[in-house]
Coordinates of C-alpha atoms in Angstrom, one line a residue:
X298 CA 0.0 0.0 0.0
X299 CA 1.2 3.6 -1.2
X300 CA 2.6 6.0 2.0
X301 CA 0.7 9.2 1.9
X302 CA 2.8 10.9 0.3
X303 CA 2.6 8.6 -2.4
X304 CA -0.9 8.5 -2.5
X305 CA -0.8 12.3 -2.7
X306 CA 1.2 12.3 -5.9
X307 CA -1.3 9.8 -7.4
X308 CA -4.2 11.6 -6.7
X309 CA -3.5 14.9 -6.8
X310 CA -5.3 17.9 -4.6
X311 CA -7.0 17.5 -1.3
X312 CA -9.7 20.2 -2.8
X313 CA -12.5 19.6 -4.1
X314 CA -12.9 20.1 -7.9
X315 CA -15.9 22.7 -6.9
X316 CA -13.8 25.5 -5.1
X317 CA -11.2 25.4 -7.3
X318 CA -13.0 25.4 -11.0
X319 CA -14.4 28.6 -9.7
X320 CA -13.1 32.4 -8.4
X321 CA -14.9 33.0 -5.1
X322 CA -15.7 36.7 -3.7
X323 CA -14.1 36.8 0.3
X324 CA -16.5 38.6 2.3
X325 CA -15.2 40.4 5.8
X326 CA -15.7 39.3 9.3
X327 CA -18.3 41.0 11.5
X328 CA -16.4 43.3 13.6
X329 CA -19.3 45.6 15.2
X330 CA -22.7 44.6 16.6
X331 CA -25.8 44.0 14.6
X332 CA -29.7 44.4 14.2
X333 CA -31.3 42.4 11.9
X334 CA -34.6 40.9 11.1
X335 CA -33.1 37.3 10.2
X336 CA -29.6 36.4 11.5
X337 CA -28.3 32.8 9.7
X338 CA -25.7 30.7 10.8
X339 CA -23.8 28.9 7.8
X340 CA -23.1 29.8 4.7
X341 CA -24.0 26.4 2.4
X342 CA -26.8 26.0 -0.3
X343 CA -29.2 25.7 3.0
X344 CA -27.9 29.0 4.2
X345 CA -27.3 30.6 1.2
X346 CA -31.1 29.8 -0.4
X347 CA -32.5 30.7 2.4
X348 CA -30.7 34.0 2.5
X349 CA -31.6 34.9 -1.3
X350 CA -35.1 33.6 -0.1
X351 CA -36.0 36.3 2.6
X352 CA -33.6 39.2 1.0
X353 CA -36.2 38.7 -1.9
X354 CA -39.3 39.2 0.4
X355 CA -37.7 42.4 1.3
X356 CA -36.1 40.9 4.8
X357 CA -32.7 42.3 6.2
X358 CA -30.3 38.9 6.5
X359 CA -27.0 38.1 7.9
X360 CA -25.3 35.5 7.4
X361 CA -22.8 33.9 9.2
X362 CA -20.0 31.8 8.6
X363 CA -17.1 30.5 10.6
X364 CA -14.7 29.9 7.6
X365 CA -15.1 30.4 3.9
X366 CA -19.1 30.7 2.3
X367 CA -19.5 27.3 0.1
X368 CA -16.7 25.4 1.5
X369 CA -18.2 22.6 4.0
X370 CA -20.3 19.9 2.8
X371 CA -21.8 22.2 0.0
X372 CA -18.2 22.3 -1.7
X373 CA -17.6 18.9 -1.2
X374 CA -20.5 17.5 -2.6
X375 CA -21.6 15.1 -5.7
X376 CA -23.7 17.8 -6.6
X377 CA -26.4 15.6 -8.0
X378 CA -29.6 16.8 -8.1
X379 CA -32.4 14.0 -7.7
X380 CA -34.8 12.6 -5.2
X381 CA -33.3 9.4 -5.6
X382 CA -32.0 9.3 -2.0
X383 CA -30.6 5.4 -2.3
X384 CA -33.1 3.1 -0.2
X385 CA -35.5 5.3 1.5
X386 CA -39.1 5.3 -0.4
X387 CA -40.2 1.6 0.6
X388 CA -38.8 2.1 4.4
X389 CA -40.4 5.8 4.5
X390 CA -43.9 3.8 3.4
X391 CA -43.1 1.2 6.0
X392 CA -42.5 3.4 8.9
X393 CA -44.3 6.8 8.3
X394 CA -47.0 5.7 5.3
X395 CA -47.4 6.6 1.6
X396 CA -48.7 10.0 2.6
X397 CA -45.5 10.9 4.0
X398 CA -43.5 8.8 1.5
X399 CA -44.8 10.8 -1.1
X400 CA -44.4 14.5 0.9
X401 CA -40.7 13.7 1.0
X402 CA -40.7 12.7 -3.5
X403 CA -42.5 15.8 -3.7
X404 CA -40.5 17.7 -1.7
X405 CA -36.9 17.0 -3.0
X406 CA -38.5 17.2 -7.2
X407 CA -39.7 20.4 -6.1
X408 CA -36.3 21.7 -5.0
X409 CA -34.7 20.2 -8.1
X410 CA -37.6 22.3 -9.9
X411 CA -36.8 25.2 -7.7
X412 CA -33.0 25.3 -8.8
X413 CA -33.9 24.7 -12.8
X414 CA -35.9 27.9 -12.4
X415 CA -34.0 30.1 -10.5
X416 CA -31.0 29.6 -12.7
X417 CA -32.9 30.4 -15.8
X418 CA -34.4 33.7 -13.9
X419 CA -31.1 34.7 -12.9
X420 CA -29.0 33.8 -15.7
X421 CA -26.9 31.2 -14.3
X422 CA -25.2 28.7 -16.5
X423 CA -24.0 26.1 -13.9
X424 CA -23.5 23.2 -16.2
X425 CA -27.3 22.1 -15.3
X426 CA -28.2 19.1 -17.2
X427 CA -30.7 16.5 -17.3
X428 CA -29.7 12.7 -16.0
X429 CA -32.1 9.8 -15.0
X430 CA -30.6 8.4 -11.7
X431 CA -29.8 5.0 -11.3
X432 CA -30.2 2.6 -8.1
X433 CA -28.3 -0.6 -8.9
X434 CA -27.8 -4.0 -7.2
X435 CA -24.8 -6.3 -7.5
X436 CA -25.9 -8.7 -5.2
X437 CA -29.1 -11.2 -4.6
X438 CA -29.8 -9.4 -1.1
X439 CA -30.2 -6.3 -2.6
X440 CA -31.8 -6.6 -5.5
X441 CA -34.9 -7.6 -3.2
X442 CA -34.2 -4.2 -1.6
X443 CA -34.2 -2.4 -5.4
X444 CA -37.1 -4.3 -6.3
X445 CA -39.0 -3.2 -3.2
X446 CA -37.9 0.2 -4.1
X447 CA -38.7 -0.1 -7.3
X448 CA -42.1 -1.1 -6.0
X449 CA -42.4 2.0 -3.5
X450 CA -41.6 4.1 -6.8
X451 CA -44.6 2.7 -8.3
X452 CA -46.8 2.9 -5.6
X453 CA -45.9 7.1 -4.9
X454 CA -46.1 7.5 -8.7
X455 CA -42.6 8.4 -9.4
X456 CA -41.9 8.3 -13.3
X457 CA -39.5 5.3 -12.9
X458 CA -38.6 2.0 -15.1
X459 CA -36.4 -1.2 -14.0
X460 CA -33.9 -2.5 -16.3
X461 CA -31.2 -5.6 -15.9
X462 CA -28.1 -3.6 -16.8
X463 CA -26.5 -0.6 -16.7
X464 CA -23.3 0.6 -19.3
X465 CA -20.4 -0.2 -17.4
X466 CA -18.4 -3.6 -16.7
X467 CA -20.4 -4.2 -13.6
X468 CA -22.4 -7.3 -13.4
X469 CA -25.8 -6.3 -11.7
X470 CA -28.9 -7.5 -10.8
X471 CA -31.4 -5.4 -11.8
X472 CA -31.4 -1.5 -10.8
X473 CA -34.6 0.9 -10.3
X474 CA -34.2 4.0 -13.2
X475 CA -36.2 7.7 -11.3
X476 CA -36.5 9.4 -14.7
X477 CA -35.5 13.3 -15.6
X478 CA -33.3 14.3 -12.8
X479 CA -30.5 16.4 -12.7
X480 CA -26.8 17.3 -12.0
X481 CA -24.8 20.5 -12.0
X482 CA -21.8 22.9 -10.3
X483 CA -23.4 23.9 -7.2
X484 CA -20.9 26.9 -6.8
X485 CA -21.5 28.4 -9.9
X486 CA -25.0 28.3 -9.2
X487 CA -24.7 29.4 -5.5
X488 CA -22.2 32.5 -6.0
X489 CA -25.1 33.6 -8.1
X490 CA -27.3 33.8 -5.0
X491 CA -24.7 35.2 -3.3
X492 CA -24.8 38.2 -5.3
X493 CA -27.9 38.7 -4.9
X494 CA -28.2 38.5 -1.1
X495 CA -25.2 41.2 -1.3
X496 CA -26.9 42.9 -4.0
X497 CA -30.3 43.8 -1.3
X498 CA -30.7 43.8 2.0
X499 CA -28.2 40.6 2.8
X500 CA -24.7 40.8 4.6
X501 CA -22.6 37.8 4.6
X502 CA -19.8 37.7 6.9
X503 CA -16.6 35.1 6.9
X504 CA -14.5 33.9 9.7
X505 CA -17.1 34.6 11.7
X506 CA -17.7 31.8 14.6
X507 CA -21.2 31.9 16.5
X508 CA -20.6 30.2 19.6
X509 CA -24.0 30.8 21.7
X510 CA -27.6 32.2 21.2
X511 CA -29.4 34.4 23.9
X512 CA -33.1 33.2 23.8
X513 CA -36.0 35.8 23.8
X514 CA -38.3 37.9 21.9
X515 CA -35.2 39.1 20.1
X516 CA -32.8 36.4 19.9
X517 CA -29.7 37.3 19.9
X518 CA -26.4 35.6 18.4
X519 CA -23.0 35.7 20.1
X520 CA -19.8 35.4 17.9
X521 CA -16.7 33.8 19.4
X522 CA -15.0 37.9 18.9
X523 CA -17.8 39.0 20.9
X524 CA -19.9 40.9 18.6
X525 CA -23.7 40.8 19.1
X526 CA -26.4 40.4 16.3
X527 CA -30.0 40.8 17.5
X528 CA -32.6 39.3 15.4
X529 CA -36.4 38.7 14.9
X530 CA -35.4 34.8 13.8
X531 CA -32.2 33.0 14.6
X532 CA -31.5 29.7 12.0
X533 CA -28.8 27.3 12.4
X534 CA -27.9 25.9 9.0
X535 CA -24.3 25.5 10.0
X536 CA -24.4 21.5 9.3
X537 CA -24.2 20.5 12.7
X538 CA -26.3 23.0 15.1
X539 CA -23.6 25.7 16.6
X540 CA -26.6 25.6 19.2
X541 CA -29.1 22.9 20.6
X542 CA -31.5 24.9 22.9
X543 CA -32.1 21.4 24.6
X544 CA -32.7 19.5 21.5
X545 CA -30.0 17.3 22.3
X546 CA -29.3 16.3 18.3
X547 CA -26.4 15.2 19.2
X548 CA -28.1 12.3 20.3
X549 CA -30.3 12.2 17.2
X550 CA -28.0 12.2 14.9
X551 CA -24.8 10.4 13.7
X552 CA -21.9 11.7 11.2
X553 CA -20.8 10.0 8.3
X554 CA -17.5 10.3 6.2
X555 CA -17.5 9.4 2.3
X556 CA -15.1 10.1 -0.1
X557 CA -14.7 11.0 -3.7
X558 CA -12.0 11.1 -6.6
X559 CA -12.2 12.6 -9.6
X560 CA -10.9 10.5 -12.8
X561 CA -10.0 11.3 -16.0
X562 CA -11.3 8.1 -18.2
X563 CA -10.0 6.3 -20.8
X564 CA -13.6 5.6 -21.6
X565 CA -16.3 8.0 -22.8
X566 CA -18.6 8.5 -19.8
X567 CA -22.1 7.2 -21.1
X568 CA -24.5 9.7 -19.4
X569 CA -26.2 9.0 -16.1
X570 CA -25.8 9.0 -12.5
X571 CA -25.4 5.6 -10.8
X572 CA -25.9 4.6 -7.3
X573 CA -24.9 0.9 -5.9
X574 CA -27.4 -0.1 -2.9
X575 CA -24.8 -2.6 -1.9
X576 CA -21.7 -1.9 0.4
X577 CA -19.6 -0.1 0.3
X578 CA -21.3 2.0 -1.7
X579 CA -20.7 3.2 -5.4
X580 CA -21.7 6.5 -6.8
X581 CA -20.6 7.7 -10.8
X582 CA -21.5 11.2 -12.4
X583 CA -19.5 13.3 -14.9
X584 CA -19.0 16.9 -15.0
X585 CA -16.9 18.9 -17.5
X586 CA -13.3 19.3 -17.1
X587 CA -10.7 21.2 -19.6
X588 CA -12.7 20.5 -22.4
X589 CA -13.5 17.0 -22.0
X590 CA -15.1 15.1 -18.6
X591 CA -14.2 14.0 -15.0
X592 CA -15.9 11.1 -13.6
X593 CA -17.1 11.4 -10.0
X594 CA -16.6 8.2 -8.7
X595 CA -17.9 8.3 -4.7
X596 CA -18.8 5.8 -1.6
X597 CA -17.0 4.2 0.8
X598 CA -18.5 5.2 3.8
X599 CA -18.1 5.0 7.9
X600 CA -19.0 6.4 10.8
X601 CA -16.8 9.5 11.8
X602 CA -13.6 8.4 13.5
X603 CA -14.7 4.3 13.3
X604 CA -13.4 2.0 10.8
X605 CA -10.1 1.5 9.2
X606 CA -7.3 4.0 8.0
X607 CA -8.9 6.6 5.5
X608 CA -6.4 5.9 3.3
X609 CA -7.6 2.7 1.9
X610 CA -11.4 4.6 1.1
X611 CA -9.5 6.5 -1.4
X612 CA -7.6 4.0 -2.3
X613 CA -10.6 1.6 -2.4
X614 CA -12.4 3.8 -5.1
X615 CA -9.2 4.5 -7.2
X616 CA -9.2 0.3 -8.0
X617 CA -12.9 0.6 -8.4
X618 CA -12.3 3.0 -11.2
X619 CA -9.2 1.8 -12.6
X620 CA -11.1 -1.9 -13.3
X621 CA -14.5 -0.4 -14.0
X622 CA -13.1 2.9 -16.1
X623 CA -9.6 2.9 -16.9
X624 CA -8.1 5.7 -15.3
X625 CA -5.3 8.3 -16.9
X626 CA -5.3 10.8 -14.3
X627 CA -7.0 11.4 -10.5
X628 CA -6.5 15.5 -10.1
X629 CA -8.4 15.7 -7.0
X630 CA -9.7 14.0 -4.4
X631 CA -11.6 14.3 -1.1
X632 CA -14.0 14.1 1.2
X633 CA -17.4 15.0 3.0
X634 CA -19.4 14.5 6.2
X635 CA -23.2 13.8 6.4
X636 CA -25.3 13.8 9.5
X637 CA -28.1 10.8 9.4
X638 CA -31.2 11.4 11.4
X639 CA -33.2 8.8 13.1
X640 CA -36.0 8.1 10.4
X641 CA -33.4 9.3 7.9
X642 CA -35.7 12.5 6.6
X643 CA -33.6 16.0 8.3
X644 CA -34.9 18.2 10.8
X645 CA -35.9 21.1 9.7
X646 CA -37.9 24.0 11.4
X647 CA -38.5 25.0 15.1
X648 CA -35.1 24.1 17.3
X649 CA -37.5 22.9 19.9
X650 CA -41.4 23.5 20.8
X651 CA -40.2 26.2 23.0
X652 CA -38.3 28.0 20.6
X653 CA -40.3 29.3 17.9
X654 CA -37.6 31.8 16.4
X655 CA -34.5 29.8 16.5
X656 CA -34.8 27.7 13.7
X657 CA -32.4 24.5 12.7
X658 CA -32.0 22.8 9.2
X659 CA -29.4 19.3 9.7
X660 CA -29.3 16.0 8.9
X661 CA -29.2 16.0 4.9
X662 CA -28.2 12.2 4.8
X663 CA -25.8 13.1 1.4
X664 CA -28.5 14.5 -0.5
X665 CA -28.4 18.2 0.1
X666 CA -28.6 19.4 -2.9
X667 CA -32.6 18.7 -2.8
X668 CA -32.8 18.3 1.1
X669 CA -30.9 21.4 1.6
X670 CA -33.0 23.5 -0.9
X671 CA -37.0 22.3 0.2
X672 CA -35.3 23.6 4.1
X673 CA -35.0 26.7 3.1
X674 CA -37.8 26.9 1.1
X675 CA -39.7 25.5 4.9
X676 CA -37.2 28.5 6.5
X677 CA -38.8 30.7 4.2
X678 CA -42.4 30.2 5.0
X679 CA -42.1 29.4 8.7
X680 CA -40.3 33.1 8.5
X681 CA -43.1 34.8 6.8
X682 CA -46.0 32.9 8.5
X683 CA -47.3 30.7 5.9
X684 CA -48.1 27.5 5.4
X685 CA -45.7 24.6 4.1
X686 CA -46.9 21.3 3.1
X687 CA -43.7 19.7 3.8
X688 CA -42.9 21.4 7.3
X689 CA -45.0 18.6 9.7
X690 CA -42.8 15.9 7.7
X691 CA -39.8 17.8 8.4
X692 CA -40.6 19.0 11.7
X693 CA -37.8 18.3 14.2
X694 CA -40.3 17.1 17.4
X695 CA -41.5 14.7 15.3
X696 CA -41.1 11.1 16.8
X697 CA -41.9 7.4 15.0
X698 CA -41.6 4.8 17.7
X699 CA -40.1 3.2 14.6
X700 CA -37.1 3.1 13.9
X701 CA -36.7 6.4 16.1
X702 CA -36.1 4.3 19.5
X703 CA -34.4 1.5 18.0
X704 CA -31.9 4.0 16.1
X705 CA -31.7 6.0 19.0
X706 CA -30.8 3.2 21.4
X707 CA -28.3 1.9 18.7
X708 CA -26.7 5.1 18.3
X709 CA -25.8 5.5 21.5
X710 CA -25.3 2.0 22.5
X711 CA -22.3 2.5 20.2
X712 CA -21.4 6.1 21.4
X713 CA -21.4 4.4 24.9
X714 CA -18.9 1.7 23.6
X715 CA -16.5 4.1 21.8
X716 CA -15.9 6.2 25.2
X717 CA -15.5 2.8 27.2
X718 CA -13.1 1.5 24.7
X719 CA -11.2 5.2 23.9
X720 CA -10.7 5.7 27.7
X721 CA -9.0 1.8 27.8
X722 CA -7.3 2.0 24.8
X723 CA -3.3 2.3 24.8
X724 CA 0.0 2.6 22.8
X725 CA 3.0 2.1 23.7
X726 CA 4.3 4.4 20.3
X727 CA 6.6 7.2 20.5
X728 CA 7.4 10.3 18.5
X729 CA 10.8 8.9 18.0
X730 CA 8.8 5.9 16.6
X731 CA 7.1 8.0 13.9
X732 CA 7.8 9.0 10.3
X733 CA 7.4 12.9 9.2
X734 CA 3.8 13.2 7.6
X735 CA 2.3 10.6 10.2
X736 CA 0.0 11.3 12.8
X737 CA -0.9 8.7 15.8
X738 CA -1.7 8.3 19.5
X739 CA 1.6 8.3 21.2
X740 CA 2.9 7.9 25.2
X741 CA 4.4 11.1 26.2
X742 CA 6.0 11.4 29.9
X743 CA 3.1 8.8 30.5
X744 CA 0.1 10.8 29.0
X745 CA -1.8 9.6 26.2
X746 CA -1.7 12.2 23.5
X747 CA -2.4 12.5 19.7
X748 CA 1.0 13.8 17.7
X749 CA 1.4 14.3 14.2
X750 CA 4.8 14.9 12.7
X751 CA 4.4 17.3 9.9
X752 CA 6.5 17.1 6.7
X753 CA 9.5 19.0 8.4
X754 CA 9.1 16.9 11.1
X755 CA 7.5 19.9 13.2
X756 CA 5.6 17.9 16.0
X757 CA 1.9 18.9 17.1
X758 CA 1.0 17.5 19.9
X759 CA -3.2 17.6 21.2
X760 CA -4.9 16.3 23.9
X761 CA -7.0 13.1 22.7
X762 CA -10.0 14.0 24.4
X763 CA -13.2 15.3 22.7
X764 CA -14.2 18.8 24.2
X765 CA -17.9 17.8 23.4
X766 CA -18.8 14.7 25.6
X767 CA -15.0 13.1 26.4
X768 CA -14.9 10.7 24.2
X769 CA -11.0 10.0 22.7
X770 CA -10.6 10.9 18.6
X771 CA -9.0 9.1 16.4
X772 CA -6.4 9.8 13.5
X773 CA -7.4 10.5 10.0
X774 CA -4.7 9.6 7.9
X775 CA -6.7 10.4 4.7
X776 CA -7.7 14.2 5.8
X777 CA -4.8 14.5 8.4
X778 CA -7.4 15.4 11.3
X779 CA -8.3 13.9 14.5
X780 CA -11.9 12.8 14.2
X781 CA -14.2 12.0 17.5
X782 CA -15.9 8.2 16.9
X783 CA -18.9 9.0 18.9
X784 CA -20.7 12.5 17.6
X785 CA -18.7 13.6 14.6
X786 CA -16.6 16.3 15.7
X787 CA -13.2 16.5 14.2
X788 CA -10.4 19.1 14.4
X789 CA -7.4 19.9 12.5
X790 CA -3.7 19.0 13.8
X791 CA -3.1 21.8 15.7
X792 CA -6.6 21.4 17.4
X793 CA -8.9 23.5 16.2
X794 CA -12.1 22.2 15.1
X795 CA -13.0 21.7 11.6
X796 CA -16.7 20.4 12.6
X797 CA -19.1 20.1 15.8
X798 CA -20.8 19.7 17.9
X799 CA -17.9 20.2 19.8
X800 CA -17.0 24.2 20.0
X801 CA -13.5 24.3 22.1
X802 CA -10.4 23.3 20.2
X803 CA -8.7 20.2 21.8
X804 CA -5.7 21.3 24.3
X805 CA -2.4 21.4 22.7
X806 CA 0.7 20.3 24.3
X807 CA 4.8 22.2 23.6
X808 CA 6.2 19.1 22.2
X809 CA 9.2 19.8 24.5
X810 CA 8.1 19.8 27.6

């Protein structure tokens, strides 16, 4: 198996092909208190649509972002725009009925509907183009599941067709076809909106980190620098809520890694966008690339922080596409995080009963291109008062006794079993014992602590425990962060977190004391 270096040189960038196909405007941190009527906290295609939303019905907006506007899950996306969410229709019927089976088809077309539009209103070109999506099965257990979902297609009326193969050198068993979707460059659509937010009564901010919301009439946001912005409506769209108000999502929810390459074929792609139902899982699309094509070839995922080393996910999908593709070049590579609710549909709307202003939109299960679009279309009109069809599906008090206590239980049966086993586990390495570009749990004067050795054999030493709930991360060797195996959090080498729920960068040790 390739070092990482190694594997560097054969893949290419870290960065997604997104943010760097594209010039993005940098927007200046909030340095002075603020009075708004609708104060948002991220800045992806939920915050950013529902920004352009309310600046259009004449609201003034802010919205915040800790880092760089587009460049969490948003940028690191498939960017396939489809309701076909994998399995979900024929478990949705199963647990929560066809009524609600079919609230959650309609919701997700209408999004897709809902960016076709707005990027004809506004101009946009952002390489939108029509693709059915397919949902394949390689193996005799899931092709039942395909054919049930094939079933639950038929059933919610979804223009849909089964067929026994697809146009690759992959031997399946049958795969369910959801007609006229879509795929595109979500930056080059969203930069648009971004515009236009700037362009009325919107302000988006950057390196700008709320840490704490004030309840009340007015709620008002607190920022990490101190400033203060007082709003009418406080919304969290900041992937995992910056602020719970007693919702206890963490809980709820549980994070998910996948990862992506981008090849250069030696075949012509054949049009489509593929899906295995299997695992590990298998996901194609092409997007254009110099003049010619980049295939998109995703999957491979794990629980944050559980599993093997990273590494061999990317390395994983490279000899998936090498066999299946025939590869000349990988320029980039890398990765994304998903939260997964209980039932699997996100929670969007109300933080809690008790909280009527402070709004939350999470748990996008991969598919936030659609999911992430009908939330802030629900923001919208629980912001303006109206009616929303979709908002009691969505709703995040909602509770199905199944799955919701079974997953629940699960969940954190296994968040129980990770801070057990992190607190017992040992190692007897040294930083002597370690290579330059390696990062690993190491004994130093006695104390478990997590060290990576950087390329110039600089050594950053952090405290292995999570500053959410205690529980001990683990090294990413793929992303070169330490991840927490029991709610997702996961911060950079030097500590600082890269992703919640936690909010206080791990402790950081002076290698030579």
């Amino acid at each position: 198996m390739p070092n990482d270096k190694e594997l560097r040189k054969m893949t290419g960038s870290p960065e997604p092909y997104w943010r760097d196909n594209i010039q993005l405007k940098s927007y200046p941190k909030l340095a002075e208190d603020l009075e708004v009527d609708v104060c948002i906290v991220g800045g992806g295609i939920t915050g950013i649509t529902t920004g352009y939303l309310l600046v259009k019905e004449g609201l003034k907006v802010a919205i915040l972002e800790a880092n760089r506007i587009l460049n969490g899950t948003t940028g690191h996306t498939t960017a396939k725009i489809t309701a076909q969410h994998g399995l979900i229709y024929d478990e949705l019927i199963n647990h929560m009925g066809q009524e609600k089976a079919k609230l959650y088809y309609e919701a997700n077309n209408k999004a897709k509907e809902f960016i076709k539009r707005t990027s004809a209103d506004l101009g946009i070109n952002p390489d939108l183009c029509k693709e059915d999506a397919y949902l394949y099965a390689v193996s005799d257990e899931y092709a039942k599941k395909v054919s049930k979902e094939f079933e639950a297609y038929q059933k919610l009326g979804i223009p849909s067709e089964f067929i026994d193969e697809i146009p690759f050198d992959i031997s399946i068993k049958g795969a369910a076809v959801m007609k006229n979707q879509a795929q595109y460059h979500p930056l080059k659509y969203l930069t648009k909106l971004t515009e236009e937010i700037a362009n009325g009564q919107g302000k988006i901010f950057e390196d700008t980190v709320a840490v704490d919301i004030e309840e009340g009439r007015k709620p008002v946001v607190l920022t990490k620098s101190g400033q203060r912005v007082t709003c009418k409506y406080a919304v969290a769209c900041s992937h995992f809520p910056f602020f719970d108000g007693k919702g206890f999502y963490f809980t709820r929810m549980y994070a998910k890694r996948s990862y992506i390459v981008a090849v250069k074929s030696k075949m012509k792609y054949p049009g489509g966008m593929y899906y295995s139902a299997d695992t590990p899982t298998r996901s194609l699309r092409s997007t254009t690339y110099k003049g010619g094509e980049l295939i998109l070839v995703s999957g491979d995922g794990h629980k944050t922080g559980q599993g093997s080393s990273t590494r061999k996910h990317y390395q994983a999908l490279e000899e998936f596409s090498e066999k299946i593709l025939g590869v000349e070049e990988i320029p980039y590579r890398w990765s994304a995080q998903d939260l997964i609710t209980l039932d699997k549909v996100p929670y969007v709307g109300a933080m809690t009963n008790n909280t009527s202003n402070i709004l939350v939109a999470t748990g996008f299960r991969k598919w936030g291109m659609t999911n992430g679009t009908a939330s802030a279309l629900i923001l919208r009109d629980t912001i303006l008062e109206k009616e929303n069809e979709y908002a009691e599906l969505y709703s995040p008090s909602r509770f199905y006794a199944d799955p919701s206590i079974k997953k629940f239980l699960m969940n954190n049966m296994d968040v129980a079993a990770h801070l057990i086993q992190g607190k017992l586990d040992s190692s007897d390495k040294t930083i002597d014992d370690m290579s330059h570009d390696e990062g690993a749990i190491v004994r130093v004067n006695g104390e478990r602590k997590g060290a990576y050795k950087d390329c110039q054999g600089n050594v950053h030493l952090v405290d292995t425990t999570c500053t959410h709930l205690g529980c001990e991360v683990e090294w990413n060797d793929g992303d070169r962060t330490w991840d927490c195996p029991c709610h997702g959090s996961r911060f950079s080498t030097k500590g600082e977190v890269i992703e919640g729920p936690a909010k206080k960068p791990l402790s950081t040790k002076d290698v030579s004391k």
